[in-house]
CSV table of C-alpha atoms in Angstrom, one decimal:
chain,number,residue,atom,x,y,z
L,1,MET,CA,6.7,-10.3,-17.5
L,2,ARG,CA,8.0,-6.8,-18.0
L,3,ILE,CA,5.8,-3.6,-17.8
L,4,ASP,CA,6.9,-0.3,-19.2
L,5,ASP,CA,4.3,2.4,-18.2
L,6,GLY,CA,3.5,5.6,-19.9
L,7,SER,CA,0.6,6.9,-22.0
L,8,VAL,CA,0.9,3.5,-23.6
L,9,ARG,CA,1.4,0.6,-21.2
L,10,ARG,CA,3.7,-1.9,-22.8
L,11,ILE,CA,3.6,-5.4,-21.5
L,12,THR,CA,6.2,-7.9,-22.6
L,13,PHE,CA,6.3,-11.6,-22.0
L,14,ASP,CA,10.0,-12.1,-21.1
L,15,ARG,CA,10.5,-15.9,-20.9
L,16,PRO,CA,11.9,-16.5,-24.4
L,17,GLU,CA,13.6,-19.7,-23.2
L,18,THR,CA,10.1,-21.2,-22.8
L,19,TYR,CA,8.7,-19.4,-25.9
L,20,ASN,CA,6.9,-17.2,-23.4
L,21,ALA,CA,4.8,-20.0,-22.0
L,22,MET,CA,2.1,-18.7,-19.7
L,23,THR,CA,2.1,-19.9,-16.1
L,24,ALA,CA,-0.6,-19.1,-13.6
L,25,ALA,CA,1.6,-16.5,-12.0
L,26,VAL,CA,2.2,-14.8,-15.4
L,27,ALA,CA,-1.5,-14.8,-16.1
L,28,ARG,CA,-2.2,-13.2,-12.7
L,29,ASP,CA,0.4,-10.5,-13.3
L,30,LEU,CA,-1.0,-9.8,-16.7
L,31,ALA,CA,-4.6,-9.5,-15.4
L,32,ASP,CA,-3.3,-7.1,-12.7
L,33,ALA,CA,-1.6,-5.0,-15.3
L,34,LEU,CA,-4.9,-4.7,-17.2
L,35,THR,CA,-7.2,-3.8,-14.3
L,36,ASP,CA,-5.7,-0.5,-13.0
L,37,LEU,CA,-5.8,1.4,-16.3
L,38,ASP,CA,-7.2,5.0,-16.3
L,39,PRO,CA,-8.2,6.5,-19.7
L,40,SER,CA,-7.0,9.9,-18.4
L,41,ASP,CA,-3.5,8.5,-18.0
L,42,HIS,CA,-3.3,5.7,-20.7
L,43,ASP,CA,-4.2,5.8,-24.4
L,44,ALA,CA,-3.7,2.1,-25.0
L,45,VAL,CA,-2.0,-1.2,-23.9
L,46,VAL,CA,0.4,-3.1,-26.1
L,47,ILE,CA,1.2,-6.8,-25.4
L,48,THR,CA,4.1,-8.5,-27.1
L,49,GLY,CA,6.8,-11.2,-26.5
L,50,ASP,CA,10.6,-11.3,-26.2
L,51,GLY,CA,12.5,-13.6,-28.6
L,52,ASP,CA,11.0,-15.7,-31.4
L,53,ALA,CA,7.5,-16.3,-29.9
L,54,PHE,CA,4.6,-14.2,-28.8
L,55,SER,CA,3.4,-16.9,-26.5
L,56,ALA,CA,3.4,-20.7,-26.7
L,57,GLY,CA,0.4,-20.9,-24.4
L,58,GLY,CA,0.3,-22.9,-21.2
L,59,ASP,CA,3.5,-24.1,-19.6
L,60,ILE,CA,3.5,-27.9,-20.2
L,61,GLU,CA,6.1,-28.6,-17.5
L,62,ALA,CA,4.0,-26.8,-14.9
L,63,MET,CA,1.0,-28.8,-16.0
L,64,ALA,CA,2.9,-32.0,-15.4
L,65,GLU,CA,3.6,-31.0,-11.8
L,66,ARG,CA,0.1,-30.0,-10.9
L,67,ASP,CA,-1.7,-31.9,-8.1
L,68,GLU,CA,-5.1,-30.3,-7.6
L,69,SER,CA,-8.7,-31.2,-7.1
L,70,ALA,CA,-11.4,-30.3,-9.6
L,71,PRO,CA,-12.6,-27.3,-7.6
L,72,GLU,CA,-9.0,-26.1,-7.3
L,73,ALA,CA,-8.5,-26.4,-11.0
L,74,TYR,CA,-11.7,-24.5,-11.8
L,75,ASP,CA,-10.6,-21.7,-9.4
L,76,ARG,CA,-7.1,-21.5,-10.9
L,77,VAL,CA,-8.4,-21.4,-14.5
L,78,ARG,CA,-11.1,-18.9,-13.8
L,79,THR,CA,-9.0,-16.5,-11.7
L,80,THR,CA,-6.0,-16.6,-14.0
L,81,LEU,CA,-6.6,-17.1,-17.7
L,82,GLY,CA,-10.3,-16.3,-17.4
L,83,ARG,CA,-9.5,-13.1,-15.6
L,84,VAL,CA,-7.0,-12.1,-18.3
L,85,ALA,CA,-9.8,-12.4,-20.9
L,86,GLU,CA,-12.2,-10.5,-18.7
L,87,ALA,CA,-9.7,-7.8,-18.1
L,88,ILE,CA,-9.0,-7.3,-21.8
L,89,LEU,CA,-12.6,-7.2,-22.7
L,90,THR,CA,-13.5,-4.7,-20.0
L,91,ALA,CA,-10.3,-2.5,-20.1
L,92,PRO,CA,-11.3,1.1,-20.6
L,93,VAL,CA,-8.6,1.6,-23.2
L,94,PRO,CA,-7.8,-0.4,-26.4
L,95,VAL,CA,-5.6,-3.4,-26.0
L,96,VAL,CA,-3.3,-4.2,-28.9
L,97,ALA,CA,-1.5,-7.6,-29.4
L,98,LYS,CA,1.8,-7.1,-31.3
L,99,VAL,CA,2.4,-10.6,-32.4
L,100,ASN,CA,6.1,-10.9,-32.9
L,101,GLY,CA,6.2,-14.7,-33.4
L,102,ASP,CA,4.2,-17.9,-32.9
L,103,ALA,CA,0.9,-17.5,-30.9
L,104,VAL,CA,-0.5,-20.9,-30.0
L,105,GLY,CA,-2.9,-22.1,-27.3
L,106,ALA,CA,-3.5,-19.3,-24.8
L,107,GLY,CA,-1.3,-17.1,-27.0
L,108,MET,CA,-3.7,-17.4,-29.9
L,109,ALA,CA,-6.7,-16.9,-27.6
L,110,LEU,CA,-5.2,-13.7,-26.2
L,111,THR,CA,-4.6,-12.4,-29.7
L,112,ALA,CA,-8.3,-13.1,-30.6
L,113,VAL,CA,-9.5,-11.3,-27.4
L,114,ALA,CA,-7.4,-8.2,-28.0
L,115,ASP,CA,-9.1,-5.2,-29.6
L,116,PHE,CA,-6.4,-5.0,-32.3
L,117,ALA,CA,-3.8,-7.5,-33.4
L,118,TYR,CA,-0.9,-7.1,-35.9
L,119,ALA,CA,1.3,-10.1,-36.7
L,120,ALA,CA,4.7,-10.7,-38.2
L,121,GLU,CA,4.3,-12.7,-41.4
L,122,SER,CA,6.5,-15.4,-39.9
L,123,ALA,CA,4.1,-16.0,-37.0
L,124,ARG,CA,2.0,-19.1,-36.7
L,125,PHE,CA,-1.3,-19.5,-34.9
L,126,GLY,CA,-3.0,-22.5,-33.5
L,127,ALA,CA,-5.6,-23.6,-30.9
L,128,SER,CA,-3.2,-26.3,-29.8
L,129,PHE,CA,-5.0,-27.1,-26.5
L,130,ILE,CA,-6.3,-30.4,-28.1
L,131,ASN,CA,-2.7,-31.6,-28.5
L,132,VAL,CA,-2.5,-31.9,-24.7
L,133,GLY,CA,-6.1,-33.0,-24.2
L,134,LEU,CA,-7.5,-29.6,-23.2
L,135,VAL,CA,-10.1,-27.2,-24.4
L,136,PRO,CA,-9.5,-23.6,-25.4
L,137,ASP,CA,-9.3,-21.1,-22.5
L,138,LEU,CA,-8.5,-17.4,-22.0
L,139,GLY,CA,-11.8,-16.6,-23.7
L,140,GLY,CA,-11.1,-18.8,-26.7
L,141,THR,CA,-14.5,-20.6,-26.6
L,142,VAL,CA,-16.2,-17.2,-26.0
L,143,ILE,CA,-14.6,-15.0,-28.7
L,144,LEU,CA,-13.4,-17.3,-31.5
L,145,PRO,CA,-17.0,-18.4,-32.5
L,146,ARG,CA,-18.1,-14.8,-32.7
L,147,LEU,CA,-14.9,-13.8,-34.5
L,148,ILE,CA,-14.4,-16.5,-37.1
L,149,GLY,CA,-17.6,-18.5,-37.0
L,150,LEU,CA,-18.7,-21.8,-35.4
L,151,ARG,CA,-17.4,-24.2,-38.0
L,152,LYS,CA,-13.9,-22.7,-38.2
L,153,THR,CA,-13.6,-22.5,-34.5
L,154,LYS,CA,-14.4,-26.2,-34.2
L,155,GLU,CA,-11.9,-27.0,-37.0
L,156,LEU,CA,-9.1,-25.2,-35.1
L,157,ALA,CA,-10.1,-26.5,-31.6
L,158,PHE,CA,-10.7,-30.1,-32.7
L,159,THR,CA,-7.6,-30.5,-34.8
L,160,GLY,CA,-5.0,-28.1,-33.4
L,161,LYS,CA,-3.9,-27.2,-36.9
L,162,LEU,CA,-1.5,-24.3,-37.4
L,163,LEU,CA,-2.4,-21.2,-39.4
L,164,SER,CA,0.0,-18.8,-41.1
L,165,ALA,CA,-0.2,-15.2,-40.2
L,166,THR,CA,-1.8,-14.5,-43.6
L,167,GLU,CA,-4.5,-17.1,-42.9
L,168,ALA,CA,-5.0,-15.7,-39.5
L,169,ALA,CA,-5.6,-12.3,-41.1
L,170,ASP,CA,-8.0,-13.7,-43.6
L,171,LEU,CA,-10.0,-15.1,-40.7
L,172,GLU,CA,-9.7,-11.8,-38.8
L,173,ILE,CA,-7.9,-13.3,-35.9
L,174,VAL,CA,-5.5,-10.5,-36.6
L,175,ASN,CA,-6.1,-7.2,-38.3
L,176,GLU,CA,-3.1,-7.6,-40.6
L,177,ALA,CA,-0.1,-9.7,-41.3
L,178,VAL,CA,3.0,-7.5,-42.1
L,179,PRO,CA,6.6,-8.2,-42.8
L,180,ASP,CA,8.5,-9.0,-39.6
L,181,ASP,CA,10.5,-5.8,-39.7
L,182,ARG,CA,7.4,-3.6,-40.1
L,183,VAL,CA,5.3,-4.9,-37.1
L,184,ASP,CA,6.7,-2.2,-34.7
L,185,GLY,CA,6.0,0.6,-37.2
L,186,ARG,CA,2.5,-0.7,-38.0
L,187,VAL,CA,1.6,-0.8,-34.3
L,188,ASP,CA,3.1,2.7,-33.7
L,189,ASP,CA,1.0,4.1,-36.6
L,190,LEU,CA,-2.1,2.7,-34.9
L,191,LEU,CA,-1.1,4.1,-31.5
L,192,GLU,CA,-0.7,7.5,-33.1
L,193,THR,CA,-4.2,7.3,-34.5
L,194,LEU,CA,-5.6,6.2,-31.2
L,195,ALA,CA,-3.8,9.0,-29.3
L,196,ASP,CA,-5.6,11.5,-31.4
L,197,GLN,CA,-9.0,10.1,-30.4
L,198,PRO,CA,-10.9,10.6,-27.1
L,199,THR,CA,-9.9,7.6,-25.0
L,200,GLU,CA,-13.0,7.8,-22.8
L,201,SER,CA,-15.3,7.7,-25.8
L,202,ILE,CA,-13.4,4.6,-27.1
L,203,GLY,CA,-13.9,3.0,-23.7
L,204,LEU,CA,-17.6,3.6,-23.7
L,205,ALA,CA,-18.0,2.2,-27.3
L,206,LYS,CA,-15.9,-0.8,-26.2
L,207,ARG,CA,-18.2,-1.5,-23.2
L,208,ALA,CA,-21.3,-1.2,-25.4
L,209,ILE,CA,-19.9,-3.5,-28.1
L,210,HIS,CA,-18.7,-6.2,-25.7
L,211,GLY,CA,-21.8,-5.9,-23.5
L,212,ASN,CA,-23.9,-6.6,-26.6
L,213,LEU,CA,-22.2,-9.9,-27.5
L,214,GLY,CA,-25.0,-12.3,-27.4
L,215,ALA,CA,-27.6,-9.8,-26.2
L,216,SER,CA,-31.1,-9.6,-27.6
L,217,LEU,CA,-32.1,-6.7,-29.9
L,218,GLN,CA,-34.0,-5.0,-27.1
L,219,GLU,CA,-31.1,-5.4,-24.6
L,220,GLY,CA,-28.6,-4.2,-27.2
L,221,LEU,CA,-30.5,-1.1,-28.0
L,222,ASP,CA,-31.1,-0.3,-24.3
L,223,ARG,CA,-27.4,-0.7,-23.6
L,224,GLU,CA,-26.5,1.4,-26.6
L,225,ALA,CA,-28.7,4.2,-25.5
L,226,HIS,CA,-27.2,4.0,-22.0
L,227,PHE,CA,-23.6,4.4,-23.2
L,228,GLN,CA,-24.6,7.1,-25.6
L,229,THR,CA,-26.2,9.0,-22.8
L,230,LEU,CA,-22.9,8.7,-20.8
L,231,ALA,CA,-21.0,9.9,-23.9
L,232,TYR,CA,-23.2,13.0,-24.3
L,233,ASP,CA,-22.0,14.2,-20.8
L,234,THR,CA,-18.2,13.9,-21.6
L,235,ASP,CA,-15.7,16.7,-22.3
L,236,ALA,CA,-14.8,14.9,-25.5
L,237,HIS,CA,-18.3,15.3,-26.9
L,238,ALA,CA,-18.4,19.0,-26.0
L,239,GLU,CA,-15.0,19.5,-27.6
L,240,GLY,CA,-16.0,17.5,-30.7
L,241,VAL,CA,-19.1,19.6,-31.3
L,242,ASP,CA,-17.4,22.9,-30.7
L,243,ALA,CA,-14.6,21.9,-33.0
L,244,PHE,CA,-17.0,21.0,-35.8
L,245,LEU,CA,-19.0,24.3,-35.4
L,246,THR,CA,-15.8,26.4,-35.4
L,247,ASP,CA,-14.2,24.6,-38.2
L,248,ARG,CA,-11.1,23.3,-36.4
L,249,THR,CA,-9.5,20.0,-35.5
L,250,PRO,CA,-10.7,18.8,-32.1
L,251,GLU,CA,-8.1,18.6,-29.3
L,252,PHE,CA,-9.0,15.5,-27.3
């Protein structure tokens, strides 16, 4: 995995010979790269793949070589793929999946968990876990039902069927499917938009939205009020109000 740091942290799966299959070591490295982000230094994270695939999901050859007890398997899954999902959902900056090619298994789950996802029209998506006798991980069973509904999630998880990028966009697994040669530009346009917004405010909104997944109405309103109170005390809020009153563009 390659990491290029800057105001946008760019993470690239760089095992094209395996279609960027995700090993436990890769998942740990990815989670680490998503847990030391600072909104004062980073505007966003972009995750993409080298070669023809975004990620083919789990490394089947590595699966064949595993010899572990049930507790060891639980610990591995929870502290690798589960930690990646948790890191994306709690990252204080937007996480963008730039899906350059096929995203199946954990690759599709990662796409669904990301805050934004833009896909090349040639990309295909599938919850292919069932093809090797597994259940969705990397947050797939948590996010997909909320994102695309219970019945569609079951259809994908139980059959392993592949979706085109356009079908994935229709289901809102990705924000948009664009011609392959326009994916970079579309993501860059989004990054420019995000760079003009107060990253700390985005992070607070993200925490409120994700914290309220499955929450009761009372819990949700309490959490919303809590994060709004935090937002009131930020420099971004002060700048936004002053800019409005003085009829100028805010400088976040």
